[in-house]
Short mmCIF file of C-alpha atoms in Angstrom, two decimals:
data_model
loop_
_atom_site.label_atom_id
_atom_site.label_comp_id
_atom_site.label_asym_id
_atom_site.label_seq_id
_atom_site.Cartn_x
_atom_site.Cartn_y
_atom_site.Cartn_z
CA MET I 1 -37.85 -33.02 -29.68
CA GLY I 2 -34.56 -33.05 -31.66
CA LYS I 3 -32.24 -36.03 -31.92
CA TRP I 4 -29.40 -34.47 -29.89
CA THR I 5 -31.79 -33.03 -27.28
CA CYS I 6 -33.21 -36.52 -26.69
CA TRP I 7 -29.67 -37.87 -26.39
CA LEU I 8 -28.75 -35.24 -23.78
CA LEU I 9 -31.90 -36.01 -21.81
CA VAL I 10 -30.82 -39.64 -21.61
CA LEU I 11 -27.41 -38.53 -20.31
CA CYS I 12 -28.98 -36.46 -17.57
CA LEU I 13 -31.19 -39.35 -16.40
CA THR I 14 -28.47 -42.03 -16.48
CA PRO I 15 -26.90 -42.88 -13.07
CA THR I 16 -23.26 -41.75 -12.96
CA THR I 17 -21.75 -44.77 -11.20
CA SER I 18 -18.98 -47.18 -12.10
CA PHE I 19 -21.69 -49.75 -12.86
CA ALA I 20 -22.24 -47.90 -16.13
CA THR I 21 -19.04 -49.56 -17.39
CA GLN I 22 -20.83 -52.92 -17.16
CA PHE I 23 -21.92 -52.17 -20.73
CA PHE I 24 -18.34 -52.45 -21.97
CA ASN I 25 -17.90 -55.73 -20.10
CA GLU I 26 -20.99 -57.11 -21.78
CA ILE I 27 -19.84 -56.26 -25.30
CA GLY I 28 -16.43 -57.74 -24.53
CA TRP I 29 -14.31 -54.62 -24.77
CA PHE I 30 -12.59 -55.12 -21.43
CA GLU I 31 -12.63 -57.34 -18.36
CA PRO I 32 -14.41 -56.61 -15.06
CA ASP I 33 -11.03 -56.08 -13.35
CA SER I 34 -9.82 -53.54 -15.93
CA GLN I 35 -8.20 -50.36 -14.59
CA LEU I 36 -10.63 -48.45 -16.77
CA HIS I 37 -13.37 -48.87 -14.17
CA ARG I 38 -11.54 -46.40 -11.89
CA LEU I 39 -10.05 -44.23 -14.63
CA LEU I 40 -13.26 -43.07 -16.29
CA GLN I 41 -14.43 -39.65 -15.14
CA TYR I 42 -17.84 -39.71 -16.85
CA PRO I 43 -18.76 -43.42 -17.18
CA ALA I 44 -22.50 -42.91 -17.77
CA VAL I 45 -21.95 -40.21 -20.37
CA VAL I 46 -19.33 -42.30 -22.14
CA GLU I 47 -21.58 -45.37 -22.18
CA ASP I 48 -24.37 -43.37 -23.82
CA ILE I 49 -21.97 -41.98 -26.40
CA TYR I 50 -21.04 -45.52 -27.47
CA ARG I 51 -24.63 -46.75 -27.38
CA ASN I 52 -25.55 -43.82 -29.62
CA ASN I 53 -22.63 -44.78 -31.91
CA ASN I 54 -23.94 -48.36 -32.27
CA SER I 55 -21.18 -49.75 -30.04
CA GLN I 56 -18.55 -48.83 -32.64
CA MET I 57 -15.03 -47.63 -31.92
CA ILE I 58 -14.53 -43.89 -32.27
CA TRP I 59 -10.78 -43.26 -32.45
CA PHE I 60 -9.85 -45.38 -35.46
CA ASP I 61 -8.05 -42.36 -36.98
CA LEU I 62 -4.78 -42.08 -35.03
CA GLN I 63 -4.15 -38.65 -36.52
CA GLN I 64 -7.13 -37.35 -34.54
CA SER I 65 -6.14 -39.15 -31.36
CA SER I 66 -2.61 -37.74 -31.67
CA LYS I 67 -4.12 -34.23 -31.47
CA LEU I 68 -5.77 -35.18 -28.19
CA GLU I 69 -2.58 -36.73 -26.83
CA PHE I 70 -0.58 -33.64 -27.76
CA GLN I 71 -2.93 -31.36 -25.81
CA LEU I 72 -2.63 -33.72 -22.87
CA GLU I 73 1.16 -33.66 -23.23
CA LEU I 74 1.18 -29.86 -22.96
CA ILE I 75 -0.98 -29.98 -19.83
CA HIS I 76 1.27 -32.71 -18.42
CA HIS I 77 4.39 -30.60 -19.02
CA ALA I 78 2.65 -27.62 -17.45
CA SER I 79 2.56 -29.76 -14.28
CA PHE I 80 -0.60 -28.45 -12.65
CA SER I 81 -2.87 -31.48 -13.15
CA PRO I 82 -1.93 -34.95 -11.85
CA LEU I 83 -5.28 -36.13 -13.22
CA PHE I 84 -4.45 -35.23 -16.84
CA SER I 85 -0.96 -36.68 -16.43
CA ARG I 86 -2.42 -39.98 -15.22
CA GLN I 87 -4.91 -40.19 -18.09
CA LEU I 88 -2.17 -39.48 -20.63
CA ASN I 89 0.09 -42.18 -19.15
CA TYR I 90 -2.67 -44.79 -19.42
CA LEU I 91 -3.58 -43.73 -22.96
CA GLN I 92 0.04 -44.17 -24.03
CA PHE I 93 0.20 -47.53 -22.24
CA TYR I 94 -2.94 -48.85 -23.94
CA ARG I 95 -1.77 -47.60 -27.34
CA LYS I 96 1.69 -49.16 -27.06
CA SER I 97 0.12 -52.39 -25.79
CA ASN I 98 -2.36 -52.49 -28.69
CA ARG I 99 -5.27 -52.56 -26.25
CA TRP I 100 -7.41 -50.55 -28.59
CA TYR I 101 -10.83 -50.98 -26.98
CA GLU I 102 -9.56 -49.64 -23.65
CA TYR I 103 -7.67 -46.91 -25.48
CA ASP I 104 -10.80 -45.91 -27.38
CA VAL I 105 -13.04 -45.62 -24.33
CA LEU I 106 -10.44 -43.78 -22.24
CA ALA I 107 -9.74 -41.39 -25.13
CA THR I 108 -13.44 -40.52 -25.38
CA ASP I 109 -13.69 -39.98 -21.64
CA THR I 110 -10.50 -37.89 -21.61
CA LEU I 111 -11.80 -35.82 -24.53
CA LEU I 112 -14.78 -34.87 -22.35
CA LEU I 113 -12.36 -34.05 -19.53
CA TYR I 114 -10.38 -31.83 -21.92
CA LEU I 115 -13.52 -30.02 -23.10
CA SER I 116 -14.57 -29.40 -19.49
CA TYR I 117 -11.08 -28.07 -18.73
CA ALA I 118 -11.14 -25.75 -21.76
CA GLU I 119 -14.55 -24.38 -20.74
CA ASN I 120 -13.63 -23.85 -17.08
CA ALA I 121 -10.09 -22.50 -17.61
CA LYS I 122 -11.65 -19.12 -18.47
CA THR I 123 -12.90 -18.77 -14.89
CA GLU I 124 -10.80 -21.21 -12.84
CA GLY I 125 -7.45 -20.52 -14.47
CA ASN I 126 -6.19 -18.30 -11.67
CA GLU I 127 -6.51 -21.13 -9.17
CA TRP I 128 -5.19 -23.87 -11.47
CA PHE I 129 -2.23 -22.00 -12.95
CA PHE I 130 -1.09 -20.05 -9.89
CA ASP I 131 -2.66 -21.00 -6.55
CA GLY I 132 -2.40 -24.78 -6.70
CA LYS I 133 -2.84 -27.92 -8.71
CA MET I 134 -5.99 -29.27 -10.34
CA ASN I 135 -6.53 -32.27 -8.09
CA GLU I 136 -10.30 -32.68 -8.28
CA SER I 137 -12.47 -34.07 -11.04
CA LEU I 138 -14.10 -31.57 -13.37
CA PRO I 139 -17.83 -31.25 -14.01
CA ILE I 140 -19.45 -32.81 -17.05
CA PRO I 141 -18.94 -30.47 -20.04
CA PRO I 142 -21.87 -28.16 -20.80
CA ASN I 143 -24.60 -29.22 -23.20
CA SER I 144 -23.06 -27.21 -26.02
CA ALA I 145 -19.83 -29.20 -25.73
CA LEU I 146 -21.70 -32.52 -25.54
CA ILE I 147 -23.71 -31.68 -28.65
CA ALA I 148 -20.47 -30.68 -30.42
CA THR I 149 -18.92 -34.01 -29.38
CA HIS I 150 -21.85 -36.01 -30.73
CA ARG I 151 -21.69 -34.11 -34.02
CA ALA I 152 -17.91 -34.53 -34.31
CA ILE I 153 -18.19 -38.29 -33.77
CA SER I 154 -20.91 -38.65 -36.39
CA GLN I 155 -18.91 -36.56 -38.87
CA GLN I 156 -15.55 -38.17 -37.96
CA ALA I 157 -14.20 -34.74 -37.13
CA LEU I 158 -12.82 -35.11 -33.60
CA GLY I 159 -9.60 -33.33 -34.57
CA ASP I 160 -11.61 -30.27 -35.57
CA LEU I 161 -13.47 -30.38 -32.26
CA ILE I 162 -10.21 -30.44 -30.30
CA GLU I 163 -8.92 -27.47 -32.30
CA ARG I 164 -12.10 -25.48 -31.56
CA TYR I 165 -11.48 -25.90 -27.85
CA THR I 166 -7.82 -24.92 -28.12
CA PRO I 167 -6.65 -21.27 -28.17
CA ASP I 168 -6.36 -19.97 -31.74
CA SER I 169 -4.25 -16.90 -31.02
CA SER I 170 -0.93 -16.41 -32.77
CA GLY I 171 0.72 -16.10 -29.36
CA TYR I 172 -0.45 -19.55 -28.32
CA GLN I 173 0.51 -21.13 -31.64
CA SER I 174 3.97 -19.58 -31.50
CA LEU I 175 4.59 -21.03 -28.04
CA VAL I 176 3.46 -24.43 -29.31
CA ASP I 177 5.66 -24.16 -32.41
CA THR I 178 8.63 -23.29 -30.19
CA TYR I 179 7.76 -26.24 -27.96
CA LEU I 180 7.87 -28.55 -30.98
CA HIS I 181 11.16 -26.97 -32.08
CA LEU I 182 12.66 -27.76 -28.66
CA VAL I 183 11.42 -31.34 -28.57
CA LYS I 184 13.93 -32.32 -31.25
CA PHE I 185 16.75 -31.27 -28.89
CA GLN I 186 15.50 -33.48 -26.03
CA LYS I 187 17.45 -36.60 -26.95
CA LEU I 188 20.62 -34.76 -27.90
CA GLU I 189 23.19 -34.86 -25.14
CA THR I 190 24.31 -31.29 -25.47
CA PRO I 191 27.06 -30.47 -22.96
CA LEU I 192 26.73 -27.47 -20.71
CA TYR I 193 28.47 -24.31 -21.79
CA THR I 194 31.37 -23.42 -19.51
CA GLN I 195 34.01 -20.68 -19.46
CA GLU I 196 36.46 -19.09 -17.08
CA GLY I 197 35.48 -15.64 -15.86
CA ILE I 198 33.44 -13.42 -18.16
CA LYS I 199 33.81 -13.25 -21.92
CA LYS I 200 33.37 -10.34 -24.31
CA ALA I 201 34.10 -9.57 -27.95
CA GLY I 202 37.76 -10.13 -28.75
CA ASP I 203 38.28 -12.90 -26.16
CA LYS I 204 39.27 -16.47 -26.90
CA LEU I 205 36.56 -19.15 -26.47
CA ALA I 206 37.23 -22.76 -25.61
CA ASN I 207 33.63 -23.87 -26.19
CA ARG I 208 32.41 -21.79 -29.14
CA GLU I 209 30.61 -24.73 -30.81
CA VAL I 210 28.73 -25.56 -27.60
CA LEU I 211 27.78 -21.91 -27.24
CA LEU I 212 26.42 -21.80 -30.81
CA HIS I 213 24.38 -24.94 -30.19
CA ARG I 214 22.91 -23.48 -26.99
CA LEU I 215 21.96 -20.31 -28.89
CA GLU I 216 20.35 -22.42 -31.60
CA VAL I 217 18.10 -24.10 -29.03
CA VAL I 218 16.19 -20.84 -28.49
CA ASP I 219 16.16 -20.03 -32.19
CA VAL I 220 18.66 -17.17 -32.07
CA ASP I 221 19.48 -16.03 -35.60
CA LEU I 222 22.91 -17.48 -36.40
CA LEU I 223 22.79 -16.86 -40.16
CA ASN I 224 25.42 -14.13 -40.06
CA VAL I 225 27.59 -15.67 -37.35
CA ARG I 226 30.99 -16.73 -38.71
CA LYS I 227 31.74 -20.45 -38.64
CA ASP I 228 35.45 -20.15 -39.55
CA VAL I 229 36.72 -18.65 -36.26
CA THR I 230 37.05 -19.97 -32.72
CA TRP I 231 37.18 -16.67 -30.84
CA PHE I 232 34.50 -14.19 -29.68
CA ASP I 233 34.04 -12.07 -32.80
CA ASN I 234 31.56 -9.26 -33.51
CA THR I 235 29.10 -11.53 -35.35
CA LEU I 236 28.85 -13.74 -32.28
CA GLU I 237 28.44 -10.68 -30.05
CA SER I 238 25.29 -9.71 -32.00
CA ALA I 239 23.84 -13.20 -31.44
CA VAL I 240 24.62 -13.04 -27.71
CA LYS I 241 22.87 -9.66 -27.47
CA GLN I 242 19.80 -11.13 -29.14
CA PHE I 243 19.83 -14.01 -26.66
CA GLN I 244 20.10 -11.55 -23.77
CA ARG I 245 17.20 -9.48 -25.10
CA LEU I 246 15.00 -12.59 -25.37
CA HIS I 247 15.69 -13.37 -21.70
CA GLY I 248 15.33 -9.89 -20.22
CA LEU I 249 19.04 -9.52 -19.52
CA LYS I 250 21.22 -6.47 -19.98
CA GLU I 251 22.11 -6.36 -23.70
CA ASP I 252 25.82 -5.77 -23.31
CA GLY I 253 27.09 -8.76 -25.33
CA ILE I 254 29.13 -9.88 -22.32
CA ILE I 255 28.75 -13.52 -21.28
CA GLY I 256 28.50 -13.56 -17.48
CA PRO I 257 26.77 -15.73 -14.83
CA ASP I 258 23.19 -14.64 -15.69
CA THR I 259 23.65 -15.30 -19.40
CA ILE I 260 25.26 -18.68 -18.70
CA LYS I 261 22.38 -19.66 -16.42
CA TRP I 262 19.87 -19.13 -19.23
CA LEU I 263 22.18 -20.75 -21.81
CA ASN I 264 22.34 -23.93 -19.73
CA LEU I 265 18.66 -24.10 -18.87
CA ALA I 266 17.60 -27.76 -19.23
CA ILE I 267 15.46 -28.54 -22.28
CA GLU I 268 12.85 -30.25 -20.08
CA LYS I 269 12.58 -27.16 -17.92
CA ARG I 270 12.26 -24.88 -20.94
CA LEU I 271 9.52 -27.14 -22.33
CA SER I 272 7.68 -26.80 -19.02
CA ILE I 273 7.98 -23.01 -19.18
CA LEU I 274 6.48 -23.01 -22.67
CA ALA I 275 3.71 -25.43 -21.70
CA ILE I 276 2.49 -23.61 -18.58
CA ASN I 277 2.54 -20.26 -20.35
CA ALA I 278 0.68 -21.68 -23.36
CA GLU I 279 -2.03 -22.99 -21.02
CA ARG I 280 -2.24 -19.66 -19.20
CA ILE I 281 -3.29 -18.03 -22.46
CA ARG I 282 -6.65 -19.77 -21.97
CA TYR I 283 -7.18 -17.51 -18.95
CA TRP I 284 -5.89 -14.16 -20.22
CA PRO I 285 -8.20 -11.70 -22.00
CA VAL I 286 -8.40 -12.14 -25.76
CA GLN I 287 -9.67 -8.70 -26.73
CA ARG I 288 -7.28 -5.80 -27.28
CA ASP I 289 -9.96 -3.18 -27.86
CA THR I 290 -9.62 -1.06 -24.73
CA ILE I 291 -7.51 -2.62 -22.01
CA ILE I 292 -4.44 -2.16 -19.80
CA VAL I 293 -2.21 -5.23 -19.39
CA VAL I 294 0.63 -5.45 -16.89
CA ASN I 295 2.88 -8.49 -17.25
CA VAL I 296 4.64 -8.83 -13.91
CA PRO I 297 7.67 -10.98 -14.91
CA SER I 298 8.47 -8.73 -17.89
CA PHE I 299 8.08 -5.55 -15.78
CA GLU I 300 6.05 -3.96 -18.58
CA MET I 301 2.65 -2.35 -19.08
CA LYS I 302 0.70 -1.73 -22.30
CA TYR I 303 -2.44 0.30 -22.94
CA TRP I 304 -4.74 -0.30 -25.90
CA ALA I 305 -7.68 1.89 -26.92
CA ARG I 306 -9.98 1.17 -29.87
CA GLY I 307 -7.70 -1.70 -30.87
CA GLN I 308 -4.53 0.44 -31.07
CA GLN I 309 -1.61 0.32 -28.68
CA LEU I 310 -1.28 3.89 -27.42
CA PHE I 311 1.22 3.55 -24.60
CA ALA I 312 3.84 1.13 -23.29
CA SER I 313 6.26 1.53 -20.42
CA LYS I 314 8.48 -0.16 -17.92
CA VAL I 315 6.97 -0.80 -14.50
CA VAL I 316 8.18 -1.63 -11.02
CA VAL I 317 6.23 -4.46 -9.35
CA GLY I 318 6.06 -6.00 -5.90
CA ARG I 319 9.15 -7.56 -4.40
CA LYS I 320 9.20 -11.26 -3.59
CA ALA I 321 8.04 -10.75 -0.01
CA ARG I 322 5.09 -8.60 -1.20
CA PRO I 323 4.20 -9.85 -4.66
CA THR I 324 1.89 -8.07 -7.06
CA PRO I 325 -1.12 -10.40 -7.42
CA VAL I 326 -2.54 -11.82 -10.62
CA MET I 327 -5.89 -10.05 -10.81
CA THR I 328 -8.42 -8.10 -12.85
CA THR I 329 -9.73 -4.69 -11.90
CA LYS I 330 -10.89 -1.46 -13.60
CA LEU I 331 -9.35 1.98 -13.83
CA ASP I 332 -12.02 4.58 -13.10
CA SER I 333 -10.20 7.86 -12.53
CA LEU I 334 -6.93 9.77 -12.59
CA ILE I 335 -5.93 11.38 -9.30
CA LEU I 336 -3.56 14.30 -9.59
CA ASN I 337 -0.99 14.95 -6.88
CA PRO I 338 -2.44 12.30 -4.55
CA THR I 339 -1.99 11.78 -0.86
CA TRP I 340 -0.95 8.31 0.27
CA ASN I 341 -2.85 6.45 2.94
CA VAL I 342 -0.10 4.18 4.24
CA PRO I 343 -1.21 0.51 4.23
CA TRP I 344 -1.18 -1.19 7.63
CA LYS I 345 1.51 -3.73 6.68
CA ILE I 346 3.87 -1.05 5.38
CA MET I 347 3.25 1.15 8.39
CA VAL I 348 3.93 -1.67 10.87
CA GLU I 349 6.81 -3.40 9.09
CA ASP I 350 8.57 -0.47 7.40
CA ILE I 351 7.73 2.97 8.72
CA ILE I 352 7.40 2.52 12.49
CA PRO I 353 10.79 0.72 12.77
CA LYS I 354 12.36 3.65 10.90
CA VAL I 355 10.69 6.16 13.23
CA LYS I 356 12.10 4.22 16.18
CA GLU I 357 15.56 4.81 14.71
CA ASP I 358 14.98 8.44 13.68
CA VAL I 359 12.25 10.52 15.33
CA ASN I 360 12.44 13.01 12.46
CA TYR I 361 11.55 10.39 9.83
CA LEU I 362 7.85 11.34 9.67
CA ALA I 363 8.57 15.06 9.30
CA THR I 364 11.24 14.45 6.67
CA HIS I 365 8.81 12.39 4.57
CA ASN I 366 5.80 14.62 5.18
CA ILE I 367 3.85 11.84 6.93
CA LYS I 368 1.08 12.75 9.36
CA ILE I 369 -0.52 10.60 12.08
CA ILE I 370 -4.32 10.63 12.23
CA PRO I 371 -6.79 8.84 14.55
CA LYS I 372 -8.62 7.11 11.67
CA TRP I 373 -9.15 7.42 7.93
CA GLY I 374 -11.01 10.59 7.01
CA SER I 375 -10.20 12.37 10.22
CA GLN I 376 -8.97 15.96 10.08
CA ASP I 377 -7.22 15.68 13.45
CA ILE I 378 -3.44 15.40 13.54
CA ILE I 379 -1.64 13.54 16.31
CA SER I 380 1.79 14.82 17.28
CA PRO I 381 4.57 12.20 17.10
CA ALA I 382 5.87 13.64 20.39
CA GLU I 383 2.81 12.21 22.16
CA ILE I 384 3.83 8.63 21.32
CA ASP I 385 6.30 6.51 23.28
CA TRP I 386 8.14 5.19 20.23
CA LYS I 387 10.81 3.44 22.27
CA ASN I 388 8.37 1.09 24.01
CA LEU I 389 5.80 0.92 21.21
CA LYS I 390 4.93 -2.48 19.79
CA PRO I 391 4.35 -1.73 16.06
CA SER I 392 1.43 -4.17 15.67
CA ALA I 393 -0.34 -2.42 18.58
CA PHE I 394 -0.13 1.04 17.00
CA PRO I 395 -3.68 2.46 17.34
CA TYR I 396 -3.53 5.14 14.63
CA ARG I 397 -3.19 5.56 10.88
CA MET I 398 -0.61 7.39 8.77
CA THR I 399 -0.99 9.45 5.61
CA GLN I 400 1.65 11.08 3.45
CA LEU I 401 0.77 14.52 2.10
CA SER I 402 0.93 15.20 -1.62
CA GLY I 403 4.02 16.54 -3.32
CA ASN I 404 7.06 15.52 -5.32
CA ALA I 405 8.34 13.29 -2.51
CA ASN I 406 5.05 11.41 -2.12
CA ALA I 407 5.41 7.65 -2.56
CA LEU I 408 2.74 7.76 -5.28
CA GLY I 409 4.44 10.60 -7.13
CA LEU I 410 2.18 13.11 -8.87
CA TYR I 411 -0.26 10.67 -10.50
CA LYS I 412 -2.38 7.84 -9.17
CA PHE I 413 -4.33 5.71 -11.65
CA ASN I 414 -7.19 4.64 -9.44
CA THR I 415 -8.34 1.02 -9.61
CA PRO I 416 -10.67 0.37 -6.64
CA ASN I 417 -10.24 -3.19 -5.37
CA ARG I 418 -10.14 -4.97 -2.04
CA ARG I 419 -6.39 -5.60 -2.31
CA ALA I 420 -5.62 -1.88 -2.70
CA ILE I 421 -3.47 -2.55 -5.77
CA TYR I 422 -3.20 0.35 -8.22
CA LEU I 423 -0.90 2.00 -10.74
CA HIS I 424 0.96 5.16 -9.83
CA ASP I 425 3.88 7.49 -10.44
CA THR I 426 6.99 7.36 -8.24
CA PRO I 427 9.73 9.76 -7.15
CA SER I 428 12.25 6.88 -7.41
CA LYS I 429 12.85 7.16 -11.16
CA GLY I 430 16.23 5.43 -11.04
CA LEU I 431 14.63 2.03 -10.41
CA PHE I 432 13.41 1.94 -14.02
CA ASP I 433 17.04 1.60 -15.14
CA GLU I 434 17.28 -1.83 -13.47
CA THR I 435 16.65 -4.97 -15.53
CA GLN I 436 14.94 -6.72 -12.57
CA ARG I 437 12.34 -4.33 -11.16
CA ALA I 438 10.62 -6.09 -8.25
CA PHE I 439 10.95 -3.39 -5.57
CA SER I 440 7.47 -2.19 -4.57
CA SER I 441 5.11 -3.34 -1.82
CA GLY I 442 2.65 -4.74 -4.36
CA CYS I 443 1.40 -1.73 -6.30
CA ILE I 444 2.65 -0.95 -9.81
CA ARG I 445 4.90 2.05 -10.45
CA VAL I 446 4.68 3.35 -14.02
CA GLU I 447 7.57 4.96 -15.86
CA ASN I 448 6.66 8.19 -17.67
CA ALA I 449 3.44 8.40 -15.66
CA ASP I 450 2.93 11.98 -16.87
CA ARG I 451 2.79 10.79 -20.50
CA PHE I 452 0.47 7.96 -19.54
CA ALA I 453 -1.86 10.44 -17.79
CA VAL I 454 -2.06 12.65 -20.86
CA THR I 455 -2.55 9.66 -23.20
CA LEU I 456 -5.23 8.22 -20.94
CA LEU I 457 -7.25 11.43 -20.83
CA GLU I 458 -6.86 12.22 -24.51
CA SER I 459 -8.03 8.73 -25.48
CA GLN I 460 -11.23 9.44 -23.55
CA GLY I 461 -11.75 12.88 -25.02
CA LEU I 462 -10.49 14.66 -21.90
CA THR I 463 -7.58 17.03 -21.32
CA PHE I 464 -6.23 18.83 -18.31
CA GLU I 465 -7.48 22.12 -19.76
CA GLN I 466 -10.99 20.83 -20.26
CA ASP I 467 -11.33 19.67 -16.69
CA THR I 468 -12.32 22.62 -14.50
CA SER I 469 -10.51 21.17 -11.48
CA VAL I 470 -7.14 21.51 -13.19
CA GLU I 471 -5.53 24.84 -13.90
CA THR I 472 -3.46 23.93 -16.95
CA LYS I 473 -2.00 20.93 -18.68
CA GLN I 474 1.41 22.61 -18.75
CA SER I 475 1.52 23.31 -15.01
CA ALA I 476 4.76 22.34 -13.33
CA GLU I 477 2.72 20.54 -10.66
CA PRO I 478 -0.94 19.46 -10.98
CA VAL I 479 -3.45 20.85 -8.51
CA ALA I 480 -3.33 18.76 -5.33
CA ASN I 481 -5.85 16.06 -4.52
CA GLN I 482 -7.95 16.39 -7.65
CA SER I 483 -9.72 13.44 -9.25
CA ILE I 484 -10.64 13.31 -12.94
CA PRO I 485 -13.26 10.61 -13.56
CA LEU I 486 -12.87 8.69 -16.81
CA LYS I 487 -15.82 8.61 -19.19
CA ASN I 488 -15.45 4.84 -19.50
CA ARG I 489 -13.77 2.53 -17.03
CA ILE I 490 -10.84 0.59 -18.47
CA PRO I 491 -10.23 -3.10 -17.67
CA VAL I 492 -6.84 -3.66 -16.06
CA HIS I 493 -5.40 -7.18 -16.24
CA ILE I 494 -2.34 -7.97 -14.15
CA ILE I 495 -0.94 -11.15 -15.68
CA TYR I 496 2.01 -13.45 -15.02
CA GLN I 497 3.57 -14.68 -18.25
CA THR I 498 7.17 -15.96 -18.07
CA ALA I 499 7.23 -16.84 -21.79
CA TRP I 500 5.40 -15.13 -24.63
CA TYR I 501 5.69 -14.44 -28.36
CA GLU I 502 6.53 -10.95 -29.57
CA GLU I 503 8.11 -9.51 -32.71
CA GLY I 504 9.10 -12.83 -34.23
CA ASN I 505 10.55 -14.56 -31.17
CA VAL I 506 9.55 -16.21 -27.92
CA HIS I 507 10.75 -14.24 -24.91
CA TYR I 508 11.54 -15.75 -21.49
CA ARG I 509 11.66 -14.10 -18.09
CA GLU I 510 12.70 -14.99 -14.56
CA ASP I 511 9.98 -16.66 -12.49
CA ILE I 512 10.30 -14.00 -9.79
CA TYR I 513 7.50 -15.29 -7.55
CA ARG I 514 8.12 -19.02 -8.21
CA LEU I 515 4.65 -19.53 -9.69
CA ASP I 516 5.90 -21.86 -12.43
CA ARG I 517 5.65 -25.01 -10.34
CA PHE I 518 7.44 -27.69 -12.30
CA ARG I 519 8.44 -31.27 -11.65
CA TYR I 520 11.84 -30.88 -13.27
CA THR I 521 13.51 -33.86 -14.81
CA LYS I 522 16.86 -34.04 -16.51
CA GLY I 523 16.75 -32.35 -19.91
#
């Protein structure tokens, strides 16, 4: 039996009670009334680690412990784990108080907590980062992580271990680098930028220096901005447009209320945005081989096949009252000229109230009433007492026939899932011109859906001509109600990233569903 296997067997057989910390009392590292007795998450495991290390301190290299503390700082700023925040506060207290034995033991225990978090974030991230806080203790890290910990201690390579359990993507590192860039602005008392009315190129500015400093905070390129003028010149306009682009605003170079709101965003709040989005990267898919990714706050979708980005477009997502969920599903087919089975919530809350106001609404929108899904029978609207009808008691179903006016447009990208969330075309093309595009009832409307349909099929070796159910690729309108199965199902990841790195800069977006739950402090 190998050395590390024997060590793990001991861990499994050791009682996991607070009495395990009696060992540290006996060797004189801390007193029986030490707070550490209640702080340790894995007391038995930690005791065995130190017994195996001949009762020697582990974190004598502060450069390695600083790596651990920095990861804890990010999680603390992300504000989803009171447990990690508490452990970090005590670590900092012990370090500043020169209580090195207690610091050492808590650091080892918290390292195990961090490894368990890193392992479980891949599966539990949706709950931690979106649905609530991480309030409960985490399980002991898997054997592979415990073996890696033992090896790192023996080789004095704890910093390397921490790095192996930290995302190594360029996107993550860029968010962290930006975080570190912002930290240096924390203690500077930068005044808020103020102005009267709106400002555009050619106008006088009373607070140009403050404006330049606020632009510098988010690393806007100011190299070519003139420093010898006090008014709103063309070089400053270019910098303002870059700032607007990085925040998803209209790039008009005009400083109005929305631009000012982002300019004056507190440093502490911006750090929290960076931290939570950096941690979310642990949960998102790493591969970009064949995948569709929709980022809800950016209102964008991208499609990769064989490692190449083949298509990108604007999208319309769910409005605040009916948000598009963070989820993973698979696209299995393209449906041409689909019908729309009206979801119950939309029928009850949207359509029936409109029918009550206008009895011709159903006919105008080509909506039929049927007894149940799959039925060929049609119920006449004239048979229903709309005036006295309680919408929630409506006993039938509604379906909208295919055509240019159909809510799904001419293309439905079918992703079977229990939430009935899918990608589709739309007749309301004008909504794609809006900068904020949260208008749907949860599903995702794709701009240039016709191009996406062609790209999708061609990437799978299919074309409209090759499919016998379709007359011709150049038809003005695809054949109604036809489904083209894909040769290979494509993973679809609907993500929620309010800050990300792209093309040399970190971009920020509005937290439209208020999923970035921060404990804001003055910054």
